[in-house]
Amino acid sequence: MSGRSLRIASIPGDGTGPEVTAEAMKVLAAVSKLDGFAYEVETLDWGGDRYLRSGELIPEGGLELLRTKSAIFLGAIGHPEVAPGILEKGLLLELRFKLDQYINLRPVKLLPGVETPLAGRGPADIDFVVVRENTEDLYCGVGGFLKKGTPDEVAVQQAIYTRKGCERCIRWAFDFTRKRNSPKKTLTLVAKTNVLTFGHDLWWRTFQEVAKEYPDVKTDYNHVDACCMWMVKNPDAYDVIVTTNMFGDIITDLAGILQGGMGVAAGGNLNPDPGGVSMFEPMGGSAPKYKGTNQINPVAAINAMAMLLEHTGQPASAAKIDRAVAQVTGTKMKSQAAGKMGYGTREIGDFVVAALGSASH
Ligand code: IPM
Ligand code: MN
């Protein structure tokens, strides 16, 4: 941020992305006023509509523009008229890769008043964080077809793991676990070392080596399939999980539903290096069916805005938003869908803004 005001690039995107982004921006405006910090937002019309209009995904000079920002806020990507993979690869994954956002940080916290499908579990039981590697693995797009479209067709899709890539992610996760300082203070590696005996052996060895630098952090290991079982059975056992890109994608959908679903789950794509630009997003998709209906819960987007502030030097304002959101969910929410709560997207945003004042302490 280099002493200048907070400079945000906003990509509201497709479907209901713009609606939830508007609520996050409303909360940002309110908290900045309360806490007296300045910011500017440049809104970019990247997404499905622009692609259909002009064929452009990231327009020329787009990455250079983003590199001048303090952070990026992304609403949602995904358009019913665009074939699967084009926007995901050409926009979302492209930004993650080109900006080297090598950490995908996904907090899993059951807020008061939010329903979890796990019987008998409450907020005290579900409070952990998944650190997902975000630049390697099956996501690299390495592979190809042989004899495509014939009965002899071969398709190869390779998982790439590098020492540098897993080490920087694992080290960041250890640092994060140390700082989080929960009573468990445990970092769990989730992988599949019994089958992926090359790639995940690299992860395993790197994890063991880096662990030596963090004697105060306890370590654990789960195979990914067992993790899916334990996460449902004993979610309270987890503190921080570090995992590969593909497994992280899968287990964070499971984790997301444990915390009440995509209406509340947020994530950060972090480039923690000096000068790195990070991107924050609600985890849910663009839900085109609900576009313009004022029904989507904006809490995930508001949580993503809190994460953005936390990571751009405004941790007190982030905490204030967290408290306001918890106050709203604790008193107003019975379901993850705003419509089912009897409130609209905009009203939930208004509730959070109203709660900010009393969430000052
Ligand atoms: C996510 C999403 C993306 C991913 C898709 C949209 C490419 O599922 O952020 O988890 O697989 O990473
Ligand atoms: Mn996913």
Short mmCIF file of C-alpha atoms and ligand atoms in Angstrom, two decimals:
data_model
loop_
_atom_site.label_atom_id
_atom_site.label_comp_id
_atom_site.label_asym_id
_atom_site.label_seq_id
_atom_site.Cartn_x
_atom_site.Cartn_y
_atom_site.Cartn_z
CA MET A 1 0.00 0.00 0.00
CA SER A 2 3.10 2.18 0.36
CA GLY A 3 1.48 4.82 2.54
CA ARG A 4 -1.20 5.69 -0.01
CA SER A 5 -4.85 5.13 0.60
CA LEU A 6 -6.35 1.73 0.09
CA ARG A 7 -6.75 1.16 -3.65
CA ILE A 8 -9.26 -1.56 -4.45
CA ALA A 9 -10.03 -3.07 -7.84
CA SER A 10 -13.57 -4.40 -7.80
CA ILE A 11 -14.63 -7.08 -10.25
CA PRO A 12 -18.33 -7.62 -9.47
CA GLY A 13 -18.51 -10.19 -12.28
CA ASP A 14 -21.50 -12.28 -13.31
CA GLY A 15 -24.93 -13.28 -12.06
CA THR A 16 -25.50 -12.21 -8.48
CA GLY A 17 -21.85 -11.11 -8.11
CA PRO A 18 -22.71 -7.41 -8.54
CA GLU A 19 -25.50 -7.59 -5.92
CA VAL A 20 -23.36 -9.07 -3.19
CA THR A 21 -20.43 -6.84 -4.14
CA ALA A 22 -22.67 -3.81 -3.65
CA GLU A 23 -23.42 -4.91 -0.08
CA ALA A 24 -19.72 -5.49 0.68
CA MET A 25 -18.98 -2.00 -0.67
CA LYS A 26 -21.75 -0.54 1.45
CA VAL A 27 -20.19 -2.05 4.56
CA LEU A 28 -16.73 -0.81 3.47
CA ALA A 29 -18.07 2.73 3.08
CA ALA A 30 -19.63 2.62 6.53
CA VAL A 31 -16.63 1.18 8.35
CA SER A 32 -14.19 3.55 6.65
CA LYS A 33 -16.29 6.46 7.86
CA LEU A 34 -16.40 5.11 11.41
CA ASP A 35 -12.70 4.33 11.50
CA GLY A 36 -11.51 7.26 9.43
CA PHE A 37 -9.51 5.65 6.66
CA ALA A 38 -9.56 6.62 3.01
CA TYR A 39 -9.95 4.28 0.07
CA GLU A 40 -10.74 4.29 -3.60
CA VAL A 41 -12.47 1.68 -5.72
CA GLU A 42 -12.02 1.13 -9.44
CA THR A 43 -14.76 -1.09 -10.82
CA LEU A 44 -13.88 -3.37 -13.73
CA ASP A 45 -16.55 -4.93 -15.94
CA TRP A 46 -14.66 -8.18 -16.48
CA GLY A 47 -16.73 -11.35 -16.71
CA GLY A 48 -19.17 -13.25 -18.87
CA ASP A 49 -21.05 -10.31 -20.41
CA ARG A 50 -17.90 -8.54 -21.50
CA TYR A 51 -16.52 -11.79 -22.89
CA LEU A 52 -19.69 -12.38 -24.93
CA ARG A 53 -19.59 -8.79 -26.18
CA SER A 54 -15.94 -8.48 -27.08
CA GLY A 55 -14.26 -11.86 -26.65
CA GLU A 56 -12.02 -10.34 -23.98
CA LEU A 57 -11.33 -11.99 -20.63
CA ILE A 58 -8.55 -9.95 -19.06
CA PRO A 59 -8.27 -6.91 -21.32
CA GLU A 60 -4.90 -5.62 -22.47
CA GLY A 61 -3.06 -3.91 -19.64
CA GLY A 62 -5.45 -5.45 -17.11
CA LEU A 63 -2.82 -7.30 -15.10
CA GLU A 64 -0.57 -4.24 -15.00
CA LEU A 65 -3.51 -2.22 -13.70
CA LEU A 66 -4.21 -4.77 -10.96
CA ARG A 67 -0.57 -4.72 -9.92
CA THR A 68 -0.97 -1.06 -8.96
CA LYS A 69 -3.78 -1.90 -6.51
CA SER A 70 -3.71 -2.75 -2.80
CA ALA A 71 -6.19 -5.60 -3.31
CA ILE A 72 -8.88 -7.02 -5.57
CA PHE A 73 -12.47 -7.77 -4.64
CA LEU A 74 -14.15 -10.37 -6.84
CA GLY A 75 -17.93 -10.90 -6.77
CA ALA A 76 -18.46 -14.06 -8.82
CA ILE A 77 -17.51 -15.53 -12.17
CA GLY A 78 -19.76 -17.85 -14.22
CA HIS A 79 -22.23 -17.18 -17.01
CA PRO A 80 -24.86 -19.59 -18.38
CA GLU A 81 -24.05 -18.67 -22.00
CA VAL A 82 -20.32 -19.20 -21.68
CA ALA A 83 -18.99 -22.77 -21.92
CA PRO A 84 -17.62 -24.20 -18.67
CA GLY A 85 -13.93 -23.55 -18.15
CA ILE A 86 -13.54 -20.39 -20.24
CA LEU A 87 -14.20 -17.82 -17.54
CA GLU A 88 -12.79 -20.01 -14.79
CA LYS A 89 -9.50 -20.58 -16.62
CA GLY A 90 -9.29 -17.30 -18.48
CA LEU A 91 -10.16 -15.04 -15.58
CA LEU A 92 -10.21 -16.55 -12.09
CA LEU A 93 -7.33 -19.02 -12.43
CA GLU A 94 -5.42 -16.62 -14.68
CA LEU A 95 -5.52 -13.97 -11.96
CA ARG A 96 -4.50 -16.44 -9.26
CA PHE A 97 -1.57 -17.66 -11.37
CA LYS A 98 -0.37 -14.42 -12.94
CA LEU A 99 -0.51 -12.54 -9.65
CA ASP A 100 1.11 -15.55 -7.98
CA GLN A 101 -1.56 -15.72 -5.29
CA TYR A 102 -0.11 -18.91 -3.90
CA ILE A 103 -2.23 -19.14 -0.76
CA ASN A 104 -5.96 -19.76 -0.87
CA LEU A 105 -7.08 -18.97 2.67
CA ARG A 106 -10.49 -20.30 3.63
CA PRO A 107 -11.67 -19.73 7.19
CA VAL A 108 -14.36 -22.16 8.31
CA LYS A 109 -16.28 -20.63 11.17
CA LEU A 110 -19.83 -21.37 12.18
CA LEU A 111 -21.34 -18.02 13.10
CA PRO A 112 -23.98 -17.69 15.82
CA GLY A 113 -27.49 -18.25 14.47
CA VAL A 114 -26.30 -20.02 11.32
CA GLU A 115 -27.46 -23.58 10.78
CA THR A 116 -24.97 -26.37 10.24
CA PRO A 117 -26.11 -29.71 8.84
CA LEU A 118 -24.07 -31.40 11.60
CA ALA A 119 -26.48 -32.46 14.32
CA GLY A 120 -25.70 -31.18 17.79
CA ARG A 121 -22.83 -28.92 16.70
CA GLY A 122 -22.52 -25.20 17.40
CA PRO A 123 -20.09 -22.32 16.87
CA ALA A 124 -17.69 -23.67 19.51
CA ASP A 125 -17.19 -26.85 17.45
CA ILE A 126 -16.58 -25.42 13.99
CA ASP A 127 -13.76 -22.91 13.85
CA PHE A 128 -10.80 -23.88 11.70
CA VAL A 129 -8.95 -22.62 8.64
CA VAL A 130 -7.95 -24.33 5.42
CA VAL A 131 -4.76 -23.13 3.72
CA ARG A 132 -4.97 -24.36 0.15
CA GLU A 133 -2.00 -24.17 -2.21
CA ASN A 134 -3.27 -22.08 -5.13
CA THR A 135 -0.87 -22.22 -8.09
CA GLU A 136 0.08 -25.85 -8.78
CA ASP A 137 -1.30 -29.39 -8.90
CA LEU A 138 -3.92 -30.44 -11.47
CA TYR A 139 -4.78 -26.77 -11.94
CA CYS A 140 -1.67 -26.04 -14.03
CA GLY A 141 -3.38 -27.09 -17.23
CA VAL A 142 -0.54 -29.39 -18.27
CA GLY A 143 -1.68 -32.28 -20.44
CA GLY A 144 -3.36 -32.99 -23.70
CA PHE A 145 -5.21 -35.39 -25.91
CA LEU A 146 -4.02 -38.09 -28.23
CA LYS A 147 -6.34 -39.38 -30.96
CA LYS A 148 -9.10 -37.14 -29.67
CA GLY A 149 -12.58 -38.22 -30.64
CA THR A 150 -11.54 -41.71 -31.68
CA PRO A 151 -12.09 -44.97 -29.79
CA ASP A 152 -8.35 -44.93 -29.01
CA GLU A 153 -8.47 -41.52 -27.37
CA VAL A 154 -6.00 -40.79 -24.59
CA ALA A 155 -6.33 -37.83 -22.22
CA VAL A 156 -3.51 -36.81 -19.89
CA GLN A 157 -3.89 -34.22 -17.13
CA GLN A 158 -0.82 -33.85 -14.99
CA ALA A 159 -0.45 -32.77 -11.39
CA ILE A 160 2.62 -30.56 -10.97
CA TYR A 161 4.18 -30.07 -7.55
CA THR A 162 7.38 -28.12 -6.99
CA ARG A 163 9.56 -27.90 -3.91
CA LYS A 164 9.33 -24.12 -3.99
CA GLY A 165 5.55 -24.20 -4.41
CA CYS A 166 4.81 -26.56 -1.55
CA GLU A 167 7.46 -25.13 0.74
CA ARG A 168 6.24 -21.54 0.55
CA CYS A 169 2.68 -22.67 1.20
CA ILE A 170 3.61 -24.96 4.08
CA ARG A 171 5.85 -22.31 5.66
CA TRP A 172 3.07 -19.71 5.40
CA ALA A 173 0.66 -22.17 7.02
CA PHE A 174 3.04 -22.77 9.93
CA ASP A 175 3.45 -19.02 10.44
CA PHE A 176 -0.29 -18.59 10.29
CA THR A 177 -0.92 -21.38 12.81
CA ARG A 178 1.65 -19.85 15.15
CA LYS A 179 0.01 -16.41 14.91
CA ARG A 180 -3.51 -17.77 15.19
CA ASN A 181 -2.38 -19.23 18.49
CA SER A 182 -5.53 -21.22 19.19
CA PRO A 183 -5.33 -23.59 22.18
CA LYS A 184 -4.89 -26.45 19.69
CA LYS A 185 -2.05 -24.75 17.80
CA THR A 186 -2.01 -27.65 15.36
CA LEU A 187 -1.26 -27.73 11.65
CA THR A 188 -2.65 -30.78 9.83
CA LEU A 189 -1.27 -31.76 6.44
CA VAL A 190 -3.98 -33.25 4.23
CA ALA A 191 -2.71 -35.26 1.26
CA LYS A 192 -2.71 -38.79 -0.13
CA THR A 193 0.78 -40.09 0.52
CA ASN A 194 -0.32 -43.73 0.28
CA VAL A 195 -1.15 -43.38 -3.43
CA LEU A 196 0.49 -40.22 -4.74
CA THR A 197 3.88 -41.57 -3.77
CA PHE A 198 5.86 -38.96 -5.75
CA GLY A 199 4.04 -35.65 -5.55
CA HIS A 200 2.70 -36.06 -2.07
CA ASP A 201 5.94 -37.56 -0.87
CA LEU A 202 7.44 -34.20 -1.77
CA TRP A 203 4.73 -32.49 0.30
CA TRP A 204 5.26 -34.90 3.21
CA ARG A 205 9.04 -34.47 3.30
CA THR A 206 8.78 -30.71 2.99
CA PHE A 207 6.18 -30.58 5.78
CA GLN A 208 8.45 -32.60 8.10
CA GLU A 209 11.45 -30.38 7.35
CA VAL A 210 9.66 -27.06 7.78
CA ALA A 211 8.01 -28.36 10.98
CA LYS A 212 11.45 -28.40 12.63
CA GLU A 213 11.48 -24.60 12.47
CA TYR A 214 8.21 -24.46 14.41
CA PRO A 215 8.65 -26.56 17.55
CA ASP A 216 5.78 -24.68 19.20
CA VAL A 217 3.28 -25.83 16.53
CA LYS A 218 1.89 -29.36 16.80
CA THR A 219 1.61 -31.29 13.56
CA ASP A 220 -0.77 -33.92 12.31
CA TYR A 221 -1.45 -35.73 9.05
CA ASN A 222 -4.69 -36.97 7.42
CA HIS A 223 -5.19 -38.71 4.14
CA VAL A 224 -7.73 -36.64 2.23
CA ASP A 225 -10.45 -39.31 2.29
CA ALA A 226 -10.12 -39.74 6.04
CA CYS A 227 -10.13 -35.95 6.42
CA CYS A 228 -13.61 -35.85 4.83
CA MET A 229 -14.77 -38.31 7.43
CA TRP A 230 -13.14 -36.59 10.41
CA MET A 231 -14.32 -33.17 9.33
CA VAL A 232 -17.90 -34.37 9.65
CA LYS A 233 -17.36 -36.48 12.74
CA ASN A 234 -14.94 -34.31 14.75
CA PRO A 235 -14.76 -30.84 13.21
CA ASP A 236 -13.63 -29.49 16.58
CA ALA A 237 -10.35 -31.39 16.27
CA TYR A 238 -9.06 -29.10 13.51
CA ASP A 239 -7.18 -25.85 13.92
CA VAL A 240 -5.37 -25.21 10.60
CA ILE A 241 -5.23 -27.55 7.60
CA VAL A 242 -2.66 -27.17 4.83
CA THR A 243 -3.31 -28.99 1.59
CA THR A 244 -2.78 -29.21 -2.14
CA ASN A 245 -4.78 -27.20 -4.67
CA MET A 246 -7.15 -29.95 -5.88
CA PHE A 247 -7.82 -31.47 -2.48
CA GLY A 248 -8.19 -27.99 -1.03
CA ASP A 249 -10.85 -27.21 -3.61
CA ILE A 250 -12.83 -30.28 -2.65
CA ILE A 251 -12.53 -30.20 1.12
CA THR A 252 -13.40 -26.51 1.30
CA ASP A 253 -16.79 -27.20 -0.27
CA LEU A 254 -17.37 -29.77 2.45
CA ALA A 255 -16.07 -27.34 5.06
CA GLY A 256 -18.19 -24.58 3.54
CA ILE A 257 -21.41 -26.46 4.09
CA LEU A 258 -20.42 -27.24 7.68
CA GLN A 259 -20.22 -23.52 8.36
CA GLY A 260 -23.63 -22.88 6.84
CA GLY A 261 -23.00 -22.92 3.11
CA MET A 262 -21.90 -20.68 0.30
CA GLY A 263 -23.98 -17.80 1.60
CA VAL A 264 -21.46 -17.24 4.37
CA ALA A 265 -18.14 -18.77 3.20
CA ALA A 266 -15.40 -16.38 2.06
CA GLY A 267 -11.86 -16.82 0.88
CA GLY A 268 -8.70 -14.93 0.10
CA ASN A 269 -6.26 -15.62 -2.72
CA LEU A 270 -3.10 -14.25 -1.18
CA ASN A 271 0.21 -13.22 -2.57
CA PRO A 272 1.88 -12.54 0.77
CA ASP A 273 5.19 -11.43 -0.77
CA PRO A 274 6.21 -7.76 -0.63
CA GLY A 275 4.28 -5.91 -3.33
CA GLY A 276 1.99 -8.89 -3.88
CA VAL A 277 -1.64 -8.20 -4.77
CA SER A 278 -4.27 -10.42 -3.14
CA MET A 279 -7.84 -11.10 -4.19
CA PHE A 280 -10.83 -11.71 -1.92
CA GLU A 281 -14.05 -13.41 -2.92
CA PRO A 282 -17.21 -14.96 -1.56
CA MET A 283 -16.85 -18.69 -2.22
CA GLY A 284 -20.25 -19.13 -3.83
CA GLY A 285 -20.76 -19.02 -7.57
CA SER A 286 -22.63 -16.50 -9.69
CA ALA A 287 -26.05 -18.18 -9.15
CA PRO A 288 -27.44 -16.69 -12.41
CA LYS A 289 -30.91 -18.01 -11.64
CA TYR A 290 -31.18 -15.58 -8.75
CA LYS A 291 -29.70 -12.56 -10.54
CA GLY A 292 -31.60 -9.41 -9.67
CA THR A 293 -33.91 -11.11 -7.17
CA ASN A 294 -32.37 -9.66 -3.99
CA GLN A 295 -32.32 -13.17 -2.52
CA ILE A 296 -28.65 -14.09 -2.19
CA ASN A 297 -27.07 -13.83 1.21
CA PRO A 298 -24.38 -11.13 1.08
CA VAL A 299 -22.68 -12.29 4.29
CA ALA A 300 -20.00 -14.24 2.35
CA ALA A 301 -19.14 -11.12 0.35
CA ILE A 302 -19.11 -8.99 3.49
CA ASN A 303 -16.84 -11.53 5.18
CA ALA A 304 -14.58 -11.39 2.12
CA MET A 305 -14.41 -7.60 2.52
CA ALA A 306 -13.41 -8.07 6.17
CA MET A 307 -10.63 -10.40 5.02
CA LEU A 308 -9.50 -7.80 2.48
CA LEU A 309 -9.22 -5.18 5.23
CA GLU A 310 -7.45 -7.60 7.55
CA HIS A 311 -4.81 -8.21 4.88
CA THR A 312 -4.36 -4.60 3.78
CA GLY A 313 -3.55 -3.00 7.10
CA GLN A 314 -6.99 -2.39 8.63
CA PRO A 315 -7.33 -5.30 11.08
CA ALA A 316 -9.40 -3.32 13.59
CA SER A 317 -11.99 -2.49 10.93
CA ALA A 318 -11.99 -6.11 9.80
CA ALA A 319 -12.68 -7.25 13.36
CA LYS A 320 -15.44 -4.69 13.65
CA ILE A 321 -17.13 -6.09 10.54
CA ASP A 322 -16.73 -9.62 11.91
CA ARG A 323 -18.46 -8.61 15.15
CA ALA A 324 -21.24 -6.82 13.28
CA VAL A 325 -21.82 -9.85 11.03
CA ALA A 326 -21.93 -12.18 14.04
CA GLN A 327 -24.43 -9.87 15.70
CA VAL A 328 -26.63 -9.94 12.60
CA THR A 329 -26.43 -13.70 12.07
CA GLY A 330 -27.00 -14.26 15.78
CA THR A 331 -30.19 -12.24 15.79
CA LYS A 332 -31.58 -12.43 12.25
CA MET A 333 -30.47 -15.57 10.46
CA LYS A 334 -32.28 -18.85 10.38
CA SER A 335 -31.07 -20.04 7.02
CA GLN A 336 -28.20 -19.40 4.65
CA ALA A 337 -30.47 -18.07 1.92
CA ALA A 338 -31.47 -14.46 2.43
CA GLY A 339 -34.86 -15.12 0.82
CA LYS A 340 -35.65 -17.90 3.25
CA MET A 341 -34.73 -15.65 6.15
CA GLY A 342 -37.48 -13.28 5.17
CA TYR A 343 -34.92 -10.59 4.37
CA GLY A 344 -33.35 -9.49 1.14
CA THR A 345 -29.72 -9.13 0.09
CA ARG A 346 -29.87 -5.36 0.62
CA GLU A 347 -31.54 -5.62 4.02
CA ILE A 348 -28.88 -7.95 5.35
CA GLY A 349 -26.29 -5.42 4.17
CA ASP A 350 -28.21 -2.68 5.98
CA PHE A 351 -28.36 -4.75 9.16
CA VAL A 352 -24.59 -5.18 9.13
CA VAL A 353 -24.07 -1.46 8.56
CA ALA A 354 -26.41 -0.68 11.45
CA ALA A 355 -24.62 -3.19 13.70
CA LEU A 356 -21.20 -1.64 12.98
CA GLY A 357 -21.81 1.22 15.36
CA SER A 358 -22.47 -1.04 18.33
CA ALA A 359 -19.73 -3.48 17.29
CA SER A 360 -17.02 -0.97 18.11
CA HIS A 361 -15.72 -2.87 21.12
C1 IPM B 1 -13.05 -22.33 -6.11
C2 IPM B 1 -13.73 -22.69 -7.40
C3 IPM B 1 -12.71 -22.62 -8.54
C4 IPM B 1 -11.61 -23.63 -8.23
C5 IPM B 1 -13.29 -22.86 -9.93
C6 IPM B 1 -14.42 -21.90 -10.23
C7 IPM B 1 -12.23 -22.78 -11.01
O1 IPM B 1 -14.34 -23.93 -7.33
O2 IPM B 1 -12.59 -21.19 -5.98
O3 IPM B 1 -12.97 -23.19 -5.24
O4 IPM B 1 -11.72 -24.80 -8.60
O5 IPM B 1 -10.63 -23.24 -7.60
MN MN B 2 -14.16 -24.87 -5.41
#
